[in-house]
GROMACS .gro file of C-alpha atoms in nm:
model
  407
    1MET     CA    1   5.692  -0.869   4.961
    2ALA     CA    2   5.580  -0.530   4.953
    3ALA     CA    3   5.879  -0.258   5.009
    4PRO     CA    4   5.810  -0.060   5.334
    5LEU     CA    5   5.807   0.295   5.314
    6THR     CA    6   6.097   0.296   5.526
    7ASP     CA    7   6.332   0.162   5.232
    8LEU     CA    8   6.322   0.509   5.104
    9GLN     CA    9   6.337   0.710   5.452
   10LEU     CA   10   6.677   0.515   5.506
   11TYR     CA   11   6.863   0.768   5.289
   12THR     CA   12   6.749   1.077   5.493
   13GLY     CA   13   6.926   0.948   5.814
   14PRO     CA   14   6.822   0.671   6.066
   15ASN     CA   15   6.585   0.924   6.257
   16GLY     CA   16   6.437   1.054   5.963
   17GLU     CA   17   6.639   1.353   5.975
   18LYS     CA   18   6.717   1.569   5.635
   19SER     CA   19   7.079   1.664   5.563
   20LYS     CA   20   7.120   2.071   5.547
   21LYS     CA   21   7.344   2.032   5.249
   22VAL     CA   22   7.132   1.846   5.024
   23ASP     CA   23   6.802   1.887   4.895
   24PHE     CA   24   6.606   1.558   4.963
   25SER     CA   25   6.262   1.678   4.839
   26PHE     CA   26   6.265   1.420   4.543
   27ILE     CA   27   6.218   1.152   4.837
   28GLU     CA   28   5.855   1.280   4.846
   29ARG     CA   29   5.821   1.220   4.511
   30TYR     CA   30   5.971   0.858   4.500
   31GLN     CA   31   5.779   0.783   4.832
   32THR     CA   32   5.454   0.883   4.670
   33ALA     CA   33   5.492   0.690   4.350
   34ARG     CA   34   5.594   0.347   4.528
   35LYS     CA   35   5.343   0.364   4.830
   36ILE     CA   36   5.065   0.495   4.596
   37GLY     CA   37   5.172   0.244   4.314
   38LEU     CA   38   5.194  -0.062   4.544
   39GLU     CA   39   4.863   0.013   4.706
   40ARG     CA   40   4.679   0.058   4.385
   41SER     CA   41   4.839  -0.199   4.167
   42LYS     CA   42   4.840  -0.448   4.434
   43ALA     CA   43   5.148  -0.577   4.299
   44LYS     CA   44   5.419  -0.746   4.502
   45PHE     CA   45   5.774  -0.741   4.460
   46SER     CA   46   5.960  -1.053   4.402
   47PRO     CA   47   6.271  -1.098   4.626
   48ALA     CA   48   6.508  -1.025   4.321
   49GLY     CA   49   6.293  -0.770   4.225
   50HIS     CA   50   6.313  -0.591   4.524
   51ALA     CA   51   6.660  -0.590   4.575
   52PHE     CA   52   6.711  -0.468   4.213
   53ILE     CA   53   6.453  -0.172   4.254
   54GLN     CA   54   6.632  -0.053   4.587
   55SER     CA   55   6.999  -0.095   4.436
   56ASN     CA   56   6.882   0.105   4.137
   57PHE     CA   57   6.727   0.376   4.370
   58ALA     CA   58   7.037   0.402   4.586
   59SER     CA   59   7.261   0.433   4.288
   60ARG     CA   60   7.063   0.718   4.180
   61ILE     CA   61   7.109   0.889   4.505
   62ALA     CA   62   7.475   0.818   4.496
   63PHE     CA   63   7.494   0.945   4.115
   64ARG     CA   64   7.332   1.266   4.219
   65LEU     CA   65   7.560   1.344   4.499
   66ARG     CA   66   7.861   1.269   4.272
   67PHE     CA   67   7.711   1.492   4.005
   68VAL     CA   68   7.651   1.778   4.228
   69ASP     CA   69   7.993   1.748   4.405
   70TYR     CA   70   8.184   1.728   4.042
   71LEU     CA   71   8.012   2.074   3.960
   72LYS     CA   72   8.090   2.238   4.274
   73ARG     CA   73   8.457   2.141   4.194
   74HIS     CA   74   8.452   2.258   3.832
   75PRO     CA   75   8.204   2.509   3.816
   76ARG     CA   76   8.306   2.651   3.493
   77VAL     CA   77   8.078   2.348   3.349
   78LEU     CA   78   7.790   2.583   3.412
   79ASP     CA   79   7.927   2.853   3.185
   80MET     CA   80   7.867   2.608   2.902
   81LYS     CA   81   7.620   2.749   2.655
   82ILE     CA   82   7.394   2.508   2.495
   83LYS     CA   83   7.141   2.626   2.200
   84PRO     CA   84   6.740   2.547   2.275
   85PRO     CA   85   6.707   2.200   2.226
   86VAL     CA   86   6.419   1.991   2.033
   87PHE     CA   87   6.197   1.787   2.244
   88VAL     CA   88   6.023   1.473   2.085
   89ILE     CA   89   5.731   1.425   2.313
   90GLY     CA   90   5.396   1.233   2.295
   91PHE     CA   91   5.242   0.941   2.495
   92PRO     CA   92   5.408   0.613   2.487
   93ARG     CA   93   5.363   0.404   2.162
   94THR     CA   94   5.294   0.716   1.945
   95GLY     CA   95   5.587   0.671   1.742
   96THR     CA   96   5.820   0.892   1.919
   97THR     CA   97   6.121   0.645   1.931
   98PHE     CA   98   6.124   0.618   1.563
   99LEU     CA   99   6.069   0.996   1.511
  100PHE     CA  100   6.357   1.080   1.764
  101GLU     CA  101   6.606   0.818   1.574
  102LEU     CA  102   6.511   0.966   1.247
  103LEU     CA  103   6.583   1.319   1.372
  104GLY     CA  104   6.891   1.212   1.553
  105LEU     CA  105   7.060   1.146   1.213
  106HIS     CA  106   7.101   1.508   1.113
  107GLU     CA  107   7.445   1.624   1.128
  108SER     CA  108   7.352   1.932   1.323
  109VAL     CA  109   7.229   1.771   1.625
  110ARG     CA  110   7.362   1.559   1.918
  111VAL     CA  111   7.184   1.290   2.138
  112HIS     CA  112   7.272   1.126   2.469
  113ARG     CA  113   7.343   0.762   2.450
  114SER     CA  114   7.271   0.485   2.742
  115TRP     CA  115   7.609   0.473   2.829
  116GLU     CA  116   7.653   0.829   2.875
  117GLN     CA  117   7.355   0.827   3.122
  118ILE     CA  118   7.500   0.583   3.322
  119TYR     CA  119   7.869   0.678   3.346
  120THR     CA  120   7.841   1.054   3.301
  121ILE     CA  121   8.083   1.179   3.542
  122PRO     CA  122   8.451   1.240   3.446
  123GLY     CA  123   8.706   1.034   3.621
  124THR     CA  124   8.969   1.322   3.599
  125GLU     CA  125   9.004   1.647   3.762
  126ALA     CA  126   9.182   1.793   3.472
  127GLU     CA  127   8.986   2.051   3.241
  128ASP     CA  128   9.139   2.083   2.931
  129ALA     CA  129   8.975   1.940   2.614
  130GLU     CA  130   9.240   1.646   2.533
  131SER     CA  131   9.209   1.512   2.874
  132LEU     CA  132   8.838   1.508   2.912
  133ARG     CA  133   8.827   1.320   2.581
  134ARG     CA  134   9.058   1.070   2.693
  135ASP     CA  135   8.872   1.002   3.038
  136ARG     CA  136   8.567   0.987   2.802
  137ALA     CA  137   8.700   0.724   2.564
  138ARG     CA  138   8.834   0.524   2.895
  139ARG     CA  139   8.503   0.539   3.069
  140TYR     CA  140   8.320   0.425   2.749
  141GLN     CA  141   8.548   0.105   2.704
  142ALA     CA  142   8.602   0.038   3.074
  143ASN     CA  143   8.208  -0.009   3.153
  144LYS     CA  144   8.082  -0.170   2.842
  145TRP     CA  145   8.125  -0.543   2.940
  146TYR     CA  146   7.947  -0.446   3.267
  147PHE     CA  147   7.653  -0.281   3.070
  148ASN     CA  148   7.636  -0.574   2.860
  149ASN     CA  149   7.696  -0.883   3.062
  150LEU     CA  150   7.551  -0.773   3.412
  151LEU     CA  151   7.300  -0.505   3.371
  152MET     CA  152   7.119  -0.607   3.044
  153PRO     CA  153   7.065  -0.962   3.174
  154CYS     CA  154   6.861  -0.784   3.503
  155ILE     CA  155   6.687  -0.563   3.247
  156GLY     CA  156   6.597  -0.873   3.060
  157GLU     CA  157   6.488  -0.950   2.685
  158ALA     CA  158   6.138  -0.891   2.703
  159ILE     CA  159   6.180  -0.511   2.731
  160GLN     CA  160   6.386  -0.504   2.407
  161HIS     CA  161   6.056  -0.580   2.190
  162VAL     CA  162   5.881  -0.271   2.333
  163HIS     CA  163   6.184  -0.035   2.413
  164ARG     CA  164   6.511  -0.102   2.272
  165ILE     CA  165   6.814  -0.053   2.499
  166GLY     CA  166   7.164  -0.060   2.421
  167TYR     CA  167   7.505   0.074   2.516
  168ASP     CA  168   7.541   0.291   2.223
  169GLU     CA  169   7.186   0.359   2.149
  170PRO     CA  170   7.009   0.696   2.171
  171GLU     CA  171   6.824   0.703   2.493
  172GLU     CA  172   6.547   0.929   2.628
  173CYS     CA  173   6.554   1.192   2.901
  174THR     CA  174   6.398   0.971   3.160
  175ILE     CA  175   6.741   0.847   3.337
  176PRO     CA  176   6.879   1.224   3.387
  177CYS     CA  177   6.553   1.356   3.518
  178SER     CA  178   6.518   1.085   3.759
  179PHE     CA  179   6.727   1.290   3.995
  180ASP     CA  180   6.432   1.454   4.098
  181LEU     CA  181   6.141   1.237   3.931
  182PRO     CA  182   6.038   0.888   4.004
  183TRP     CA  183   6.121   0.804   3.648
  184THR     CA  184   6.399   0.508   3.677
  185LEU     CA  185   6.277   0.222   3.485
  186THR     CA  186   6.129   0.002   3.745
  187GLU     CA  187   5.943   0.301   3.932
  188LEU     CA  188   5.769   0.434   3.600
  189PRO     CA  189   5.482   0.225   3.658
  190PHE     CA  190   5.412   0.340   4.010
  191SER     CA  191   5.421   0.693   3.873
  192VAL     CA  192   5.117   0.618   3.638
  193PHE     CA  193   4.940   0.465   3.931
  194ALA     CA  194   5.018   0.783   4.142
  195ALA     CA  195   4.958   1.018   3.861
  196ASP     CA  196   4.711   1.256   4.069
  197GLU     CA  197   4.907   1.253   4.372
  198LEU     CA  198   5.230   1.329   4.209
  199ALA     CA  199   5.083   1.609   3.997
  200PRO     CA  200   5.097   1.865   4.261
  201LEU     CA  201   5.426   1.789   4.375
  202GLY     CA  202   5.565   1.921   4.037
  203VAL     CA  203   5.909   1.856   3.915
  204GLY     CA  204   6.148   2.025   4.180
  205ASP     CA  205   6.476   2.039   4.019
  206ALA     CA  206   6.456   1.773   3.752
  207PHE     CA  207   6.489   2.006   3.471
  208ARG     CA  208   6.772   2.226   3.599
  209PHE     CA  209   6.963   1.924   3.674
  210TYR     CA  210   6.879   1.799   3.344
  211ARG     CA  211   7.036   2.111   3.178
  212GLN     CA  212   7.335   2.092   3.409
  213TYR     CA  213   7.393   1.712   3.285
  214LEU     CA  214   7.369   1.841   2.902
  215GLN     CA  215   7.631   2.121   2.981
  216LEU     CA  216   7.854   1.833   3.163
  217LEU     CA  217   7.829   1.615   2.845
  218ALA     CA  218   7.895   1.902   2.591
  219TRP     CA  219   8.202   2.011   2.857
  220GLN     CA  220   8.360   1.701   2.828
  221GLN     CA  221   8.433   1.751   2.457
  222ARG     CA  222   8.508   2.118   2.485
  223GLY     CA  223   8.688   2.132   2.815
  224GLN     CA  224   8.810   2.467   2.918
  225ASP     CA  225   8.667   2.646   2.596
  226SER     CA  226   8.319   2.652   2.756
  227ASP     CA  227   8.253   3.009   2.715
  228GLN     CA  228   8.245   2.924   2.323
  229GLY     CA  229   7.949   2.728   2.385
  230ASP     CA  230   7.818   2.400   2.207
  231GLU     CA  231   7.774   2.432   1.849
  232ALA     CA  232   7.539   2.121   1.812
  233ILE     CA  233   7.157   2.120   1.911
  234TRP     CA  234   7.046   1.859   2.142
  235MET     CA  235   6.767   1.612   2.011
  236LEU     CA  236   6.593   1.486   2.313
  237LYS     CA  237   6.292   1.273   2.376
  238CYS     CA  238   6.064   1.153   2.635
  239PRO     CA  239   5.700   1.051   2.673
  240PHE     CA  240   5.652   1.180   3.028
  241HIS     CA  241   5.728   1.565   2.957
  242LEU     CA  242   5.389   1.621   2.859
  243PRO     CA  243   5.236   1.718   3.203
  244TYR     CA  244   5.543   1.958   3.266
  245LEU     CA  245   5.576   2.148   2.962
  246GLN     CA  246   5.578   2.478   3.130
  247GLU     CA  247   5.816   2.374   3.374
  248LEU     CA  248   6.037   2.228   3.068
  249CYS     CA  249   6.032   2.578   2.866
  250ALA     CA  250   6.120   2.751   3.172
  251VAL     CA  251   6.451   2.574   3.197
  252PHE     CA  252   6.503   2.552   2.823
  253PRO     CA  253   6.378   2.897   2.664
  254GLY     CA  254   6.347   2.921   2.296
  255CYS     CA  255   6.307   2.498   2.274
  256THR     CA  256   6.131   2.332   1.981
  257VAL     CA  257   5.859   2.109   2.104
  258VAL     CA  258   5.756   1.803   1.863
  259TRP     CA  259   5.458   1.652   1.997
  260THR     CA  260   5.340   1.316   1.847
  261HIS     CA  261   4.966   1.222   1.820
  262ARG     CA  262   4.813   0.900   1.772
  263ASN     CA  263   4.466   0.770   1.842
  264PRO     CA  264   4.458   0.663   2.169
  265ARG     CA  265   4.233   0.376   2.080
  266GLU     CA  266   4.555   0.260   1.909
  267CYS     CA  267   4.790   0.297   2.167
  268VAL     CA  268   4.672   0.297   2.487
  269ALA     CA  269   4.665  -0.083   2.530
  270SER     CA  270   5.036  -0.089   2.385
  271ALA     CA  271   5.140   0.165   2.655
  272CYS     CA  272   4.970  -0.077   2.910
  273SER     CA  273   5.188  -0.353   2.766
  274LEU     CA  274   5.495  -0.134   2.792
  275TYR     CA  275   5.412  -0.079   3.158
  276GLU     CA  276   5.319  -0.450   3.248
  277THR     CA  277   5.654  -0.566   3.070
  278VAL     CA  278   5.866  -0.327   3.327
  279MET     CA  279   5.658  -0.436   3.618
  280ARG     CA  280   5.753  -0.787   3.545
  281MET     CA  281   6.122  -0.672   3.617
  282ALA     CA  282   6.054  -0.643   3.953
  283MET     CA  283   5.704  -0.763   4.050
  284GLU     CA  284   5.575  -1.102   4.101
  285GLU     CA  285   5.404  -1.174   3.765
  286ALA     CA  286   5.091  -1.331   3.957
  287SER     CA  287   5.047  -1.066   4.150
  288ILE     CA  288   5.012  -0.806   3.830
  289ASP     CA  289   4.635  -0.716   3.790
  290PRO     CA  290   4.600  -0.594   3.399
  291VAL     CA  291   4.271  -0.444   3.496
  292ALA     CA  292   4.408  -0.208   3.760
  293LEU     CA  293   4.698  -0.114   3.522
  294GLY     CA  294   4.435  -0.032   3.222
  295GLN     CA  295   4.252   0.207   3.453
  296ALA     CA  296   4.576   0.378   3.569
  297VAL     CA  297   4.689   0.437   3.218
  298MET     CA  298   4.361   0.577   3.127
  299ARG     CA  299   4.378   0.817   3.424
  300TYR     CA  300   4.739   0.900   3.329
  301THR     CA  301   4.677   0.972   2.995
  302GLU     CA  302   4.353   1.194   3.048
  303LEU     CA  303   4.555   1.409   3.329
  304ALA     CA  304   4.858   1.442   3.137
  305LEU     CA  305   4.659   1.568   2.814
  306GLN     CA  306   4.478   1.818   3.043
  307GLN     CA  307   4.801   1.947   3.182
  308ALA     CA  308   4.971   1.953   2.852
  309GLU     CA  309   4.712   2.151   2.686
  310ALA     CA  310   4.674   2.420   3.000
  311SER     CA  311   5.064   2.444   2.976
  312LEU     CA  312   5.042   2.527   2.589
  313LYS     CA  313   4.757   2.794   2.642
  314LEU     CA  314   4.985   2.968   2.902
  315LEU     CA  315   5.310   2.954   2.691
  316GLY     CA  316   5.158   3.091   2.374
  317ASP     CA  317   5.390   3.192   2.134
  318ARG     CA  318   5.695   3.159   2.387
  319VAL     CA  319   5.736   2.804   2.246
  320LYS     CA  320   5.746   2.648   1.914
  321VAL     CA  321   5.510   2.355   1.886
  322ILE     CA  322   5.527   2.091   1.591
  323HIS     CA  323   5.237   1.840   1.591
  324VAL     CA  324   5.287   1.519   1.414
  325ARG     CA  325   5.027   1.264   1.347
  326TYR     CA  326   5.166   0.897   1.382
  327ALA     CA  327   4.970   0.796   1.050
  328ASP     CA  328   5.144   1.081   0.871
  329ASN     CA  329   5.504   1.003   0.985
  330ILE     CA  330   5.458   0.611   0.900
  331LYS     CA  331   5.321   0.690   0.558
  332ASN     CA  332   5.612   0.949   0.489
  333PRO     CA  333   5.868   0.953   0.762
  334LYS     CA  334   6.120   1.173   0.520
  335GLN     CA  335   5.904   1.441   0.469
  336ILE     CA  336   5.785   1.495   0.818
  337CYS     CA  337   6.147   1.513   0.910
  338ARG     CA  338   6.231   1.796   0.651
  339THR     CA  339   5.912   1.979   0.770
  340ILE     CA  340   6.047   1.947   1.137
  341SER     CA  341   6.413   2.004   1.036
  342GLU     CA  342   6.321   2.334   0.848
  343GLN     CA  343   6.097   2.474   1.119
  344ALA     CA  344   6.350   2.397   1.400
  345GLY     CA  345   6.601   2.611   1.188
  346LEU     CA  346   6.821   2.271   1.104
  347GLY     CA  347   6.808   2.302   0.758
  348PHE     CA  348   6.752   1.980   0.516
  349SER     CA  349   7.106   1.885   0.366
  350GLU     CA  350   7.178   1.604   0.109
  351THR     CA  351   7.384   1.468   0.357
  352TYR     CA  352   7.095   1.427   0.615
  353GLU     CA  353   6.860   1.291   0.346
  354ALA     CA  354   7.114   1.020   0.249
  355GLN     CA  355   7.120   0.905   0.650
  356LEU     CA  356   6.742   0.895   0.628
  357ASP     CA  357   6.725   0.700   0.326
  358ALA     CA  358   7.001   0.429   0.476
  359TYR     CA  359   6.779   0.422   0.810
  360LEU     CA  360   6.464   0.372   0.646
  361GLN     CA  361   6.601   0.093   0.441
  362ARG     CA  362   6.717  -0.089   0.733
  363ASN     CA  363   6.444  -0.041   0.947
  364ALA     CA  364   6.228  -0.160   0.663
  365GLU     CA  365   6.462  -0.492   0.619
  366GLN     CA  366   6.437  -0.536   1.028
  367ARG     CA  367   6.049  -0.502   1.025
  368GLN     CA  368   6.009  -0.757   0.768
  369LYS     CA  369   6.239  -1.007   0.945
  370MET     CA  370   6.086  -0.956   1.246
  371LYS     CA  371   5.748  -1.026   1.060
  372GLU     CA  372   5.870  -1.330   0.924
  373GLN     CA  373   5.981  -1.463   1.254
  374ASN     CA  374   5.648  -1.343   1.404
  375ARG     CA  375   5.835  -1.210   1.678
  376SER     CA  376   5.641  -0.882   1.744
  377GLN     CA  377   5.311  -1.091   1.825
  378ALA     CA  378   5.492  -1.334   2.040
  379PHE     CA  379   5.664  -1.058   2.255
  380HIS     CA  380   5.433  -0.772   2.239
  381ASP     CA  381   5.058  -0.864   2.243
  382TYR     CA  382   4.848  -0.570   2.358
  383LYS     CA  383   4.453  -0.612   2.313
  384PRO     CA  384   4.267  -0.404   2.522
  385GLU     CA  385   4.042  -0.625   2.674
  386HIS     CA  386   4.336  -0.776   2.848
  387TYR     CA  387   4.349  -0.476   3.064
  388GLY     CA  388   3.964  -0.439   3.099
  389LEU     CA  389   3.908  -0.175   2.822
  390THR     CA  390   3.737  -0.170   2.486
  391GLU     CA  391   3.831   0.027   2.187
  392THR     CA  392   3.461   0.190   2.207
  393GLN     CA  393   3.558   0.295   2.569
  394ILE     CA  394   3.872   0.434   2.471
  395GLN     CA  395   3.756   0.626   2.186
  396ALA     CA  396   3.469   0.769   2.371
  397ALA     CA  397   3.708   0.884   2.637
  398PHE     CA  398   3.945   1.093   2.422
  399GLN     CA  399   3.672   1.201   2.166
  400GLY     CA  400   3.788   1.546   2.202
  401TYR     CA  401   4.142   1.513   2.179
  402ILE     CA  402   4.100   1.281   1.874
  403SER     CA  403   3.860   1.537   1.704
  404LYS     CA  404   4.130   1.821   1.780
  405TYR     CA  405   4.432   1.655   1.618
  406GLY     CA  406   4.234   1.463   1.341
  407LEU     CA  407   4.310   1.160   1.457
   0.00000   0.00000   0.00000
């Protein structure tokens, strides 16, 4: 059954009134994504999926309110100085996760993990560093069982073969940014279908909230010494930042952007498969139209490219952009990491090199094991024809982009 628009309006009040104390402008973005997404995809919620997506949305609102309330009671969090971060961006399936995990091994950076995105807010009013560290350790242990035994079964096994999710795994920016953008996992496919309508609505306060989120994580480890700042550099990643680079850099001046590139002929169908897998979490599988999804992904990719290129022209030398081709990163990942680390001012130490070697060895062994089990083909098959596309069609649509970046 399709979720009526009033499902989202319920959170503004019984008669649609909006609170004077809380900015509910993000509701319009969620409403637009879901309304247009349902219309264009023609997909229908399963009963369990509808309950799950509504519960997920309500938890986002509750989390946002608790987050704002904590910052009001502890304003010194916002005094926490953070260094300009490094953002790994690029279309889904262009190697962003692989590169992000490699860069996240550097001893001078920090990443935020899945559990920190869900259980972010301290449960203590104390502001000294020791109390905050104890509370952080308590939250880590207290929520682990729920995440692994209740939340993960709802997410399902299939998603793990497309995008790995784990309690201690580094995770991308989508959940923190979902305060203002319809980027929760089950809403993301709707955002792709509604790309044209969402573009003029902008990002709202998404990146301002995200900066405060990073300040809060850093605060939990430094406590009242917030004026000293955070020594580590945040290593962050999200494919969906591409259309909003100008807004991102306005909130994070001086940041470094690492943009991964891959021939769309090789990754568009894979991205379609990712969104289809996510849609199965909440939608009746028989109602999912892969051809409509293919057209939506093509349009989103085209629009995001246009907006990203326009933003970079406007930003000029105000942002450092490092372009990385997928083929180069797969062929020589350690050299790519050296180049990025040096250009981002991180340096390339023997300690980091040893971490890279160990990771790459483990990764090679795991990939070989999966290949022998034939699991990748069984769980993530993404031929373009399944989505009403052909490689020739995709190549022609993005020939300018392919030529510009030598893909």
